[in-house]
mmCIF file of C-alpha atoms and ligand atoms in Angstrom:
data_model
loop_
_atom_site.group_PDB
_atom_site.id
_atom_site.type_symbol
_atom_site.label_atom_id
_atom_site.label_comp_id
_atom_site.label_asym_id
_atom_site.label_seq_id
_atom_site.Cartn_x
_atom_site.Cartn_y
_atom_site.Cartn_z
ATOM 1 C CA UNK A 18 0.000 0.000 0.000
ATOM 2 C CA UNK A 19 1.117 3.201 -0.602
ATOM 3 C CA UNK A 20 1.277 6.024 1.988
ATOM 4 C CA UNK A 21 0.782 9.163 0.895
ATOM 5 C CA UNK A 22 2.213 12.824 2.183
ATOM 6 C CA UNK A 23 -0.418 15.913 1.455
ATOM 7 C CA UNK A 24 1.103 16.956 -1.921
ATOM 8 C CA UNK A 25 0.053 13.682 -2.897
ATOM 9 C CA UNK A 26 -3.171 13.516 -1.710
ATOM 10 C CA UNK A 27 -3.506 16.975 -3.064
ATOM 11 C CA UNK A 28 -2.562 15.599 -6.534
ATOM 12 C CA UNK A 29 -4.625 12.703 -6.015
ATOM 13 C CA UNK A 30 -6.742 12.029 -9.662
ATOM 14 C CA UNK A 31 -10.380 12.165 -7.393
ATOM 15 C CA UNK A 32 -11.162 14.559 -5.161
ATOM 16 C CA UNK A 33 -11.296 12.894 -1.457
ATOM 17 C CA UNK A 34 -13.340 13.016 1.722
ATOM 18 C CA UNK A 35 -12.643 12.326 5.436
ATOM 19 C CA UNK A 36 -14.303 8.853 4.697
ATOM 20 C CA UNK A 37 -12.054 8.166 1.816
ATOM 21 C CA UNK A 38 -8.599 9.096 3.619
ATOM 22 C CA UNK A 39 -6.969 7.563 7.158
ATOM 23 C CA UNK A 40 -4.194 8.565 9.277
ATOM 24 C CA UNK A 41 -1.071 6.373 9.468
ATOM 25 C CA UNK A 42 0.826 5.891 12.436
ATOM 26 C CA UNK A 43 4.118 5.897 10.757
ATOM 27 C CA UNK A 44 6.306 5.961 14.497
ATOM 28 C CA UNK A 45 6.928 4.871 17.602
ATOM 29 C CA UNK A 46 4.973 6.933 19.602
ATOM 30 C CA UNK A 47 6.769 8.411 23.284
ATOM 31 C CA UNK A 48 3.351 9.265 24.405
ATOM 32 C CA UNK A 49 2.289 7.329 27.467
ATOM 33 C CA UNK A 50 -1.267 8.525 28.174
ATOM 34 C CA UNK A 51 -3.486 10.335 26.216
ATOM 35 C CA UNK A 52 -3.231 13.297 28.475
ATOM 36 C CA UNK A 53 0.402 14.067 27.194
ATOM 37 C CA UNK A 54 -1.397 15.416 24.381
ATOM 38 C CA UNK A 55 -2.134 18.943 24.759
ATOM 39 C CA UNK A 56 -4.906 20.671 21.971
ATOM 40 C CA UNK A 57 -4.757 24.085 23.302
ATOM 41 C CA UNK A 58 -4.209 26.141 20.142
ATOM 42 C CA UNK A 59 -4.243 29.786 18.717
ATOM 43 C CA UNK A 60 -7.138 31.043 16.436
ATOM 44 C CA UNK A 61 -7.478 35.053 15.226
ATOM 45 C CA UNK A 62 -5.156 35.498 18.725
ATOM 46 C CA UNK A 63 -7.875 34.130 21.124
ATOM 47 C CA UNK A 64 -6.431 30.832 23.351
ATOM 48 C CA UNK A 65 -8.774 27.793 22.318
ATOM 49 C CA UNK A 66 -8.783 24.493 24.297
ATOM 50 C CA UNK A 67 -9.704 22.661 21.179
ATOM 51 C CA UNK A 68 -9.771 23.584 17.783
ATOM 52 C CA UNK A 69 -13.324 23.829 17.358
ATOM 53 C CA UNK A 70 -15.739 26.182 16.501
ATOM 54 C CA UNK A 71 -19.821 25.842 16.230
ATOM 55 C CA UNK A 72 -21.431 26.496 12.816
ATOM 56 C CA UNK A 73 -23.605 30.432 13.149
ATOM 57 C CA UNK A 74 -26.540 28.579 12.285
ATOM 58 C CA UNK A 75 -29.546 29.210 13.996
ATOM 59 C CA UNK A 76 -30.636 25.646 15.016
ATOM 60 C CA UNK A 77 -26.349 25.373 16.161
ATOM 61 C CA UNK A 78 -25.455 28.529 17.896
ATOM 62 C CA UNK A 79 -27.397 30.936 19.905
ATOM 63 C CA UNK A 80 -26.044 32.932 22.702
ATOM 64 C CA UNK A 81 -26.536 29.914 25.034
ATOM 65 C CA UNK A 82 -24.363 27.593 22.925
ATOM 66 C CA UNK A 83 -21.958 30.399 22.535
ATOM 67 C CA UNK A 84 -21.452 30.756 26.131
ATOM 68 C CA UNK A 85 -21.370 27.363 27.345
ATOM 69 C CA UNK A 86 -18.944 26.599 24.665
ATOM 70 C CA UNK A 87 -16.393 29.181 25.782
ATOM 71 C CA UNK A 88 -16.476 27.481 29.119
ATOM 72 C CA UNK A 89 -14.911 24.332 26.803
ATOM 73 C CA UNK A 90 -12.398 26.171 25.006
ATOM 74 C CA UNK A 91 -14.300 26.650 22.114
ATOM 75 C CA UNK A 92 -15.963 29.137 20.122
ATOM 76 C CA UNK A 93 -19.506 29.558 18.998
ATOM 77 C CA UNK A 94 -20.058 31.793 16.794
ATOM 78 C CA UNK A 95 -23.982 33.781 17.625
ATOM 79 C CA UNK A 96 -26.161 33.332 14.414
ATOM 80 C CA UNK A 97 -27.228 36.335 12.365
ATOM 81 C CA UNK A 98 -30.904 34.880 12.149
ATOM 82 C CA UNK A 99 -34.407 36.205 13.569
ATOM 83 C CA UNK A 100 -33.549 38.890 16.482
ATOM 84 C CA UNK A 101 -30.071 36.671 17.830
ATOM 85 C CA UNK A 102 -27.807 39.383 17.428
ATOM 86 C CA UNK A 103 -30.118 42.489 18.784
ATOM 87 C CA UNK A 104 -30.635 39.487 21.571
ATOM 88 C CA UNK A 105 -26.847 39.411 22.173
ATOM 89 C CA UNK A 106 -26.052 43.223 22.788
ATOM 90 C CA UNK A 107 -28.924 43.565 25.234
ATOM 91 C CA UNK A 108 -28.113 40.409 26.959
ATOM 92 C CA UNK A 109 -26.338 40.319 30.559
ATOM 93 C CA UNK A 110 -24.566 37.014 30.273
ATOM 94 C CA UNK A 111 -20.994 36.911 30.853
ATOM 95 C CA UNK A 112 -19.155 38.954 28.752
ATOM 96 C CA UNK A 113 -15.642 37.556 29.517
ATOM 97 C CA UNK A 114 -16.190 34.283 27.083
ATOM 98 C CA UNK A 115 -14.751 34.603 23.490
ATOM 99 C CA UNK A 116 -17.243 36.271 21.280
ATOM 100 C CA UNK A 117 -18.429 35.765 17.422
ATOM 101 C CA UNK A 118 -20.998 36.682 15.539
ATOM 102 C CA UNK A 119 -22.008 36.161 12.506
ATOM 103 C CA UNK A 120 -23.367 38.783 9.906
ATOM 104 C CA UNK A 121 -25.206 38.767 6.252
ATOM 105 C CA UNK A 122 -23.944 41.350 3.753
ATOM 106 C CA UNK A 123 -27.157 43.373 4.034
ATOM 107 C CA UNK A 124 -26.163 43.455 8.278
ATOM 108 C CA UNK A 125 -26.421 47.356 8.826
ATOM 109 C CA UNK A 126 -23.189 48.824 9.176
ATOM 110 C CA UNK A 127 -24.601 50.664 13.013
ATOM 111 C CA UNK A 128 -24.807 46.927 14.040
ATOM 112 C CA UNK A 129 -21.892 45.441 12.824
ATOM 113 C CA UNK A 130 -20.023 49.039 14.515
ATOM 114 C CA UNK A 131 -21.503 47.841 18.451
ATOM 115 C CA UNK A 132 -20.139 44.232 17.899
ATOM 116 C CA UNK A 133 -16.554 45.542 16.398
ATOM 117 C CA UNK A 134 -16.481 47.708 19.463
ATOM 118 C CA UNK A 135 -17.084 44.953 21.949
ATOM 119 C CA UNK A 136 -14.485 43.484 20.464
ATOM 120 C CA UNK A 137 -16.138 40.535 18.970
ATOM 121 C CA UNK A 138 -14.745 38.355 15.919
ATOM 122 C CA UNK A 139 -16.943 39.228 12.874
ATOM 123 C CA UNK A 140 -17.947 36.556 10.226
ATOM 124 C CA UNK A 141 -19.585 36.875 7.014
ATOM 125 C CA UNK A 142 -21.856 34.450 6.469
ATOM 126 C CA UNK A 143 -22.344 33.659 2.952
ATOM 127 C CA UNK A 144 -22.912 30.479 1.049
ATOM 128 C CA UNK A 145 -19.766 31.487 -1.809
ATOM 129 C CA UNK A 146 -16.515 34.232 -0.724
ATOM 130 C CA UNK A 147 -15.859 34.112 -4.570
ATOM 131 C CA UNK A 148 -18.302 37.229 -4.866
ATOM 132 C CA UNK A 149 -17.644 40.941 -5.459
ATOM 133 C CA UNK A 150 -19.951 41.588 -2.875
ATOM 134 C CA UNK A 151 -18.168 39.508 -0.137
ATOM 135 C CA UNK A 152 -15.138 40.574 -1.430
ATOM 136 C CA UNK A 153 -16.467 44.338 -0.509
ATOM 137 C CA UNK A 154 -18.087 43.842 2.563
ATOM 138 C CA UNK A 155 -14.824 42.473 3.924
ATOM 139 C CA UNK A 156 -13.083 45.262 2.950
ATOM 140 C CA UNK A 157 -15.697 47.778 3.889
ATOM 141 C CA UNK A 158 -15.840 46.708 7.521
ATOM 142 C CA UNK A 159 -11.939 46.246 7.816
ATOM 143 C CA UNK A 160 -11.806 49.803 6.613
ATOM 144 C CA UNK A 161 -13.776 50.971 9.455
ATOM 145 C CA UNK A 162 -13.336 48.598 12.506
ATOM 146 C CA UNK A 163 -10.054 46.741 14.362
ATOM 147 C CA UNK A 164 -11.468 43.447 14.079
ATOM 148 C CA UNK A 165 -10.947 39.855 12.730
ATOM 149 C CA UNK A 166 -12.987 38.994 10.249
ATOM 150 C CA UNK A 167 -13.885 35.135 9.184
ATOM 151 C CA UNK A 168 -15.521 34.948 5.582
ATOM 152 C CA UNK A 169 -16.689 31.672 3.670
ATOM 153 C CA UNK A 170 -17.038 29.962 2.432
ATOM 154 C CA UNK A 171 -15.017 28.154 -0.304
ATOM 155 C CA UNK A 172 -14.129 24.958 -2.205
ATOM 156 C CA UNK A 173 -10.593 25.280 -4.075
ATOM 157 C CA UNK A 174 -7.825 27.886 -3.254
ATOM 158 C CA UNK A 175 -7.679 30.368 -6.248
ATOM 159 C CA UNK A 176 -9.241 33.591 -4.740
ATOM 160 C CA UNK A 177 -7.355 33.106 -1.066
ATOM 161 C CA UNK A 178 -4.853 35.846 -2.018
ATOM 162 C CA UNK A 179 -7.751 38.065 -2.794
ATOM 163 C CA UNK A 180 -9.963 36.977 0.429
ATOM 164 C CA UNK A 181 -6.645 38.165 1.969
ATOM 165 C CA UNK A 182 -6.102 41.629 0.072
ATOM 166 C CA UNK A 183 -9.933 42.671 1.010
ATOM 167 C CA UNK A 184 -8.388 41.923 4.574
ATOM 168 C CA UNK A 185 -10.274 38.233 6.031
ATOM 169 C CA UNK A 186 -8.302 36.891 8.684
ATOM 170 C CA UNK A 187 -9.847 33.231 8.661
ATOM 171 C CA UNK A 188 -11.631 31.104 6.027
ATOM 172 C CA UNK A 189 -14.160 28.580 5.715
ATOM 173 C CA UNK A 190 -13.284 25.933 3.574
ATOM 174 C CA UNK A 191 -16.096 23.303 1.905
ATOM 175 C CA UNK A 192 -18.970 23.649 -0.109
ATOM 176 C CA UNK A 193 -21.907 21.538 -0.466
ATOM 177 C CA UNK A 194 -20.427 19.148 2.117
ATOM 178 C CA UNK A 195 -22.442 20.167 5.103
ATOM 179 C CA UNK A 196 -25.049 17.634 6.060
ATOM 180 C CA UNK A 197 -27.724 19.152 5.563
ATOM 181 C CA UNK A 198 -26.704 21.120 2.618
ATOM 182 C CA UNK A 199 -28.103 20.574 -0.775
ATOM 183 C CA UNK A 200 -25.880 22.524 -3.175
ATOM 184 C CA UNK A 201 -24.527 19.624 -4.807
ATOM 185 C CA UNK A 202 -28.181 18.429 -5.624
ATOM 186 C CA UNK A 203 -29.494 21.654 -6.248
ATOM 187 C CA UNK A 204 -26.600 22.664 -8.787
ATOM 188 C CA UNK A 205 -23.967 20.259 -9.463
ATOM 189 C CA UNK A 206 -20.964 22.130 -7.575
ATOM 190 C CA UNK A 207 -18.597 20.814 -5.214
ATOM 191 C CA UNK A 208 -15.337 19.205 -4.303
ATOM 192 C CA UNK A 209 -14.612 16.558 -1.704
ATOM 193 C CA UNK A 210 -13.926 18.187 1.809
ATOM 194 C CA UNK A 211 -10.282 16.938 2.108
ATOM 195 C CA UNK A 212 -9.253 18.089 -1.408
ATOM 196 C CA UNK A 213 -11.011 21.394 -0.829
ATOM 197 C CA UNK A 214 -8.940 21.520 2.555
ATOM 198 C CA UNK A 215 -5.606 20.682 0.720
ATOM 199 C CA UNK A 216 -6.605 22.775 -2.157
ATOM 200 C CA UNK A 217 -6.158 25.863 0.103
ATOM 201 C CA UNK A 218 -3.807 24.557 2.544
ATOM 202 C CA UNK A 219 -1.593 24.764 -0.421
ATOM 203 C CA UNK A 220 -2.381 27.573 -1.941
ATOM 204 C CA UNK A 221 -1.867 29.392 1.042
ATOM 205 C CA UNK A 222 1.575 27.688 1.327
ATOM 206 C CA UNK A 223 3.039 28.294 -1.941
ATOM 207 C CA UNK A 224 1.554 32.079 -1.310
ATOM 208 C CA UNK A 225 3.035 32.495 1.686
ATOM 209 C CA UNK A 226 -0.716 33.788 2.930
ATOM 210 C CA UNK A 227 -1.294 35.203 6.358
ATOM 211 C CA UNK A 228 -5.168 33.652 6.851
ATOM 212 C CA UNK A 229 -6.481 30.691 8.997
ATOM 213 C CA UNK A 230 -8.189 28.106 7.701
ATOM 214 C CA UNK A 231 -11.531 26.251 9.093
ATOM 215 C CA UNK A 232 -12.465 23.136 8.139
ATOM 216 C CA UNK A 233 -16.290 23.334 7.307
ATOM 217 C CA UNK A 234 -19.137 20.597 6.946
ATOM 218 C CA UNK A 235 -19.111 16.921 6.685
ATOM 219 C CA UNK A 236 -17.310 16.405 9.933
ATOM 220 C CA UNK A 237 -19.159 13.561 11.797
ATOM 221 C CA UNK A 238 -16.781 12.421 14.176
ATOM 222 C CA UNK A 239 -13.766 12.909 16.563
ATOM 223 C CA UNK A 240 -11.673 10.868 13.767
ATOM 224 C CA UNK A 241 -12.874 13.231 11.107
ATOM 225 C CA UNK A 242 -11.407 16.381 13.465
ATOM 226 C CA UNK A 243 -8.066 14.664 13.654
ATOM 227 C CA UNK A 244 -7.797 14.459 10.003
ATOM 228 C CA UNK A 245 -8.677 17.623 9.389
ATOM 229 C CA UNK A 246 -6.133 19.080 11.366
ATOM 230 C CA UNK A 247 -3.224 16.304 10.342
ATOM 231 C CA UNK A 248 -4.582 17.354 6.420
ATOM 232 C CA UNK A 249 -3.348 21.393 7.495
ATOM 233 C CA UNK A 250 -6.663 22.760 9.058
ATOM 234 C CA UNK A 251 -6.220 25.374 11.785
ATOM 235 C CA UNK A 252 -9.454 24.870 13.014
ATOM 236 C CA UNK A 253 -12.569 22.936 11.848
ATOM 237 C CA UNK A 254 -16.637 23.977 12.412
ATOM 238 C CA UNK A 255 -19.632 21.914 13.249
ATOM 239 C CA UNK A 256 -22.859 21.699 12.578
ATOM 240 C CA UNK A 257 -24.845 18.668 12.992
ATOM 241 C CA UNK A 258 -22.305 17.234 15.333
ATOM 242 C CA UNK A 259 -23.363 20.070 17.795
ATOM 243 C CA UNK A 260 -26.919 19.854 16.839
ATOM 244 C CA UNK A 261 -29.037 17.937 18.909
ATOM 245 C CA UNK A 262 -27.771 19.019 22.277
ATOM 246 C CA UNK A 263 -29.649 20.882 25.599
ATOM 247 C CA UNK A 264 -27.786 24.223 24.517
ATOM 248 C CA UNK A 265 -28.704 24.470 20.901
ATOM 249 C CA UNK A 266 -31.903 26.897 20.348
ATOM 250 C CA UNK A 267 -35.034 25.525 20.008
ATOM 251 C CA UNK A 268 -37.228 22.974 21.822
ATOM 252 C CA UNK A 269 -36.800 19.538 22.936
ATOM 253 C CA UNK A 270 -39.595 17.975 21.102
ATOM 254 C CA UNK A 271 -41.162 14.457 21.797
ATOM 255 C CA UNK A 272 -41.824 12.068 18.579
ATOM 256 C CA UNK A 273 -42.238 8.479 18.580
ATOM 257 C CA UNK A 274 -41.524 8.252 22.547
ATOM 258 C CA UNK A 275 -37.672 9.379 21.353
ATOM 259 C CA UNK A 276 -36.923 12.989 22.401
ATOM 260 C CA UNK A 277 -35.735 14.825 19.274
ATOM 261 C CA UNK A 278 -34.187 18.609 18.202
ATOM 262 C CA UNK A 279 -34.543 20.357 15.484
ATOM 263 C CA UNK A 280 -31.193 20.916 12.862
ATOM 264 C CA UNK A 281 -31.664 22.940 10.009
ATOM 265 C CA UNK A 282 -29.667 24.268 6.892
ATOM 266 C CA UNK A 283 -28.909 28.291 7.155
ATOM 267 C CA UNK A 284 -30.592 28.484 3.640
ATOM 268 C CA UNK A 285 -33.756 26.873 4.736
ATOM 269 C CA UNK A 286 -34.560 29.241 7.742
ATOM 270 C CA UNK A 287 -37.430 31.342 7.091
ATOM 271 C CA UNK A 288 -37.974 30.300 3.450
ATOM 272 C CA UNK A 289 -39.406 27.260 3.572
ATOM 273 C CA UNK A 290 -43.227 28.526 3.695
ATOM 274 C CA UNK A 291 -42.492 30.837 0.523
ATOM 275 C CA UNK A 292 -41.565 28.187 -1.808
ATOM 276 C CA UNK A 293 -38.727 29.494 -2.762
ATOM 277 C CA UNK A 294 -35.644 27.927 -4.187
ATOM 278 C CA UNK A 295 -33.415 26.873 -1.483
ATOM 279 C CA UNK A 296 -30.727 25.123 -0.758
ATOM 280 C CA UNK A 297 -30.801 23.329 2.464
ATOM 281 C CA UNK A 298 -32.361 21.292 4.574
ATOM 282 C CA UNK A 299 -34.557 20.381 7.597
ATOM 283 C CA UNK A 300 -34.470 17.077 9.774
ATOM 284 C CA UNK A 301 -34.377 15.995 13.192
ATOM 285 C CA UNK A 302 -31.423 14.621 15.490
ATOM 286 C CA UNK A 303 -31.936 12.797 18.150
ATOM 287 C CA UNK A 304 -31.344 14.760 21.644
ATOM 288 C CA UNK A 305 -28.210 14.242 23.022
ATOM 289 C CA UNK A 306 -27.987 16.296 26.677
ATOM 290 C CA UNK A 307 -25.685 18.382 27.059
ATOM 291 C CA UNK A 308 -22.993 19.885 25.194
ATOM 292 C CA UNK A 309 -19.984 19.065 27.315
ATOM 293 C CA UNK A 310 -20.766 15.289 26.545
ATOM 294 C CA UNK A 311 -19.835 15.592 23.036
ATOM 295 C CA UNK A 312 -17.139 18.433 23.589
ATOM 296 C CA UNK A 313 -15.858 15.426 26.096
ATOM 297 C CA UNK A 314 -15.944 13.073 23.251
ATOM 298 C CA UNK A 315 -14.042 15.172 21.057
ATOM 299 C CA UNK A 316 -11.190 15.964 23.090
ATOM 300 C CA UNK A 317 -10.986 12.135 23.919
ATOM 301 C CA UNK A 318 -10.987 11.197 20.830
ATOM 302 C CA UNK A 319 -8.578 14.314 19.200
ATOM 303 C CA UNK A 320 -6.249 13.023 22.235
ATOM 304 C CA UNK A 321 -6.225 9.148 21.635
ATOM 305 C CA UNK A 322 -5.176 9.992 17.901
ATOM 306 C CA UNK A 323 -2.564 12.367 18.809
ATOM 307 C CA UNK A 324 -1.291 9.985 20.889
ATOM 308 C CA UNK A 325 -1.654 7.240 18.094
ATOM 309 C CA UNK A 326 0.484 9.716 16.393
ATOM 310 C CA UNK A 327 3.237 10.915 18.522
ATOM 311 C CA UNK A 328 1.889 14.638 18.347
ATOM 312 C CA UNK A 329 2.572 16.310 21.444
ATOM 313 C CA UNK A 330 0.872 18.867 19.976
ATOM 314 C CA UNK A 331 -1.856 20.133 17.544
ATOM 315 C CA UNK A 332 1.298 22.184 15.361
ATOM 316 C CA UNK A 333 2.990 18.187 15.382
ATOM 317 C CA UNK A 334 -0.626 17.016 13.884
ATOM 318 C CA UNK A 335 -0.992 19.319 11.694
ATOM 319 C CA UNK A 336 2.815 18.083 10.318
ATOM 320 C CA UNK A 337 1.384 14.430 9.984
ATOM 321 C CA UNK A 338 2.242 13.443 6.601
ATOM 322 C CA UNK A 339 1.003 9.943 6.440
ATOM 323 C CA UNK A 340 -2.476 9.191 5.088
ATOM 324 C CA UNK A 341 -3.967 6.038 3.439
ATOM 325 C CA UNK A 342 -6.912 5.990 1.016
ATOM 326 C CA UNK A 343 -9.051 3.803 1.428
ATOM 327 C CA UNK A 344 -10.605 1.427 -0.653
ATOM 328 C CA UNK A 345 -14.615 1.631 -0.266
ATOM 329 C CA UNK A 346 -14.291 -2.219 1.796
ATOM 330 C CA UNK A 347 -11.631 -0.968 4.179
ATOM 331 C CA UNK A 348 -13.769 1.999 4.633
ATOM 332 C CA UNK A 349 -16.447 -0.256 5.497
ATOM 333 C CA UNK A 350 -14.309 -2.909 7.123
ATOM 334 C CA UNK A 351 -13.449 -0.226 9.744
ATOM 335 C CA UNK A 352 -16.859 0.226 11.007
ATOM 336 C CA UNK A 353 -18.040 -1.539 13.946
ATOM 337 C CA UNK A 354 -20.659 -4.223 13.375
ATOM 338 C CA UNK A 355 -23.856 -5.288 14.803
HETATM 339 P P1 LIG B 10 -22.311 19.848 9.107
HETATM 340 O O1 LIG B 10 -21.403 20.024 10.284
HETATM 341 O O2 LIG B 10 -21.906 18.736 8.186
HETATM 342 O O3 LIG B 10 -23.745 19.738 9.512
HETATM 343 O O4 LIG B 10 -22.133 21.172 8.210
HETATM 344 C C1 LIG B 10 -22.300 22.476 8.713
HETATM 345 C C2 LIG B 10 -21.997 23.461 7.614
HETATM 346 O O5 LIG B 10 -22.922 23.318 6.526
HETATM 347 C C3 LIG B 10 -22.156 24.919 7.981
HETATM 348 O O6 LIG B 10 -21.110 25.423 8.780
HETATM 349 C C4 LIG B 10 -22.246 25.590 6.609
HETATM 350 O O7 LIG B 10 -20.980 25.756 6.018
HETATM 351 C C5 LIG B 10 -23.011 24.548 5.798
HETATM 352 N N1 LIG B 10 -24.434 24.923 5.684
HETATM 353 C C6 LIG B 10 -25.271 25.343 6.643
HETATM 354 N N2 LIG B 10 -26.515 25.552 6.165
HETATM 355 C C7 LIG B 10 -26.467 25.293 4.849
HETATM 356 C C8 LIG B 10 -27.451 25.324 3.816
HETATM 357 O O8 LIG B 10 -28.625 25.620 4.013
HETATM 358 N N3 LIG B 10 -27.017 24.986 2.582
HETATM 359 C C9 LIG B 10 -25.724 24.613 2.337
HETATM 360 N N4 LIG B 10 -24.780 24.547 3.293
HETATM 361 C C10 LIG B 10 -25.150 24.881 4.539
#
């Protein structure tokens, strides 16, 4: 079998997905316990405990999430949806915990002024960065306001050097990958999320690019955060793996004697009773309690492979360069079984 570094993988004839790649443990690891491993890392100069940030959608991050997140490590970035960010500067919670919010390009410029002088990251959320309009936004509110802004998202690397020059600080990388995303369907575009990773990781390489880069959609797993990271991420975002839990908005509803939540794609909210072409979806996901238990899992699992590794450190993963692909059987073969 061969073993592959990134610039193979990243010349790899299909384009790839965390199901179709694995990590390698290609040396004798010095770890001894999985608590050697430490995943604090840096992201837009705020200390993280874990590379992980929650999606801004509205059924994934509200003020709660946001909060309770923070107390992980992690950050959740407030959704720009219904009344969440008017919400957000009236509310009295803690101010202390790392702050994000998320804005649309029509977010008036008066509210997007409070949140740069609270110091808060800014992202805008869009469904494509390769836009004039994003482009101009960015550079509009970097014109005006100190702050870090995250835009996204995107699925190959050839516009990162002008993301940069209109002044983003971070990127979201993937499209039509999220779970509950219908792009693909809808219109045919799309990349596998590793190769879009890899895509930019390199670009921003060979460019010598000062931007982070965030993993975005289709991560389902612990596993699927260590690759991202080993495969050059900074940081990744969730979604649906957040979804579900006591501090997402929204009720706890009761179906079929199972208790459920609601998880919804950004493109569907508000549209769906106007019949009008979207590009997301709706479903429901199980309900899972609270937060911390899957922030626990993650930080288990992100561990265990590090340790697997012999990465001391998040910078060591994110040096990995050993990778399989998998053939579809070993992909299945890997799985657990009834
Ligand atoms: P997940 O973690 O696989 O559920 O993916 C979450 C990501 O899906 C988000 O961070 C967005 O990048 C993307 N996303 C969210 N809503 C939509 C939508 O309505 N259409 C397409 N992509 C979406």
């Amino acid at each position: 079998m061969k073993i592959y570094n990134k610039e193979e993988l990243n010349d790899y004839q299909l384009s790839l997905t965390f199901d179709d790649v694995s990590l390698v443990p290609a040396q004798i690891s010095e770890i001894r316990s999985r608590m050697e491993a430490n995943t604090k890392t840096k992201f837009l100069e705020r200390e993280l405990g874990l590379p992980v940030l929650s999606s801004p959608m509205d059924s994934v991050t509200g003020i709660k999430m946001a909060v309770e997140l923070s107390k992980f490590g992690c950050l959740g970035i407030v959704n720009r949806f219904g009344s969440s960010l008017e919400e957000l500067l009236k509310s009295n919670e803690d101010t202390s915990y790392i702050k994000a919010v998320s804005v649309a390009l029509n977010t008036e410029e008066s509210l997007i002024q409070q949140f740069a002088e609270r110091n808060y990251i800014i992202c805008i959320d869009t469904a494509n960065a390769s836009n004039k309009a994003v482009l101009n936004k960015c550079e509009q509110i970097k014109s005006k306001h100190d702050v870090k802004i995250i835009v996204g998202n995107i699925a190959q690397g050839s516009i990162l050097k002008d993301l940069v020059n209109a002044g983003a600080d971070a990127v979201r990388i993937g499209i039509g990958g999220g779970s509950v995303c219908t792009t693909s369907i809808q219109t045919g575009i799309g990349i596998g999320q590793v190769s879009s990773l890899l895509d930019v990781y390199f670009k921003r390489e060979e460019q010598k690019l000062n931007i982070e880069l965030i993993a975005d959609g289709g991560i389902k797993s612990p596993g699927d955060i260590a690759k991202a990271i080993a495969l050059g991420a900074d940081v990744v975002m969730l979604g649906r793996m957040l979804a579900g839990t006591k501090e997402t908005p929204g009720e706890v509803i009761k179906y079929n004697d199972q208790l459920w939540k609601k998880y919804r794609g950004s493109a569907s909210f508000g549209v769906k009773m106007k019949n009008e072409f979207i590009e997301g979806e709706e479903t429901m996901i199980p309900y899972r309690g609270t937060v911390k238990n899957v922030i626990d899992a993650i930080s288990d699992g992100l561990r265990s492979s590090m340790s697997y590794m012999n990465c001391f450190t998040l910078d060591d993963l994110r040096q990995i360069n050993s990778f399989a692909v998998l053939s579809n059987s070993s992909y299945l073969e890997r799985l657990p079984k009834k």
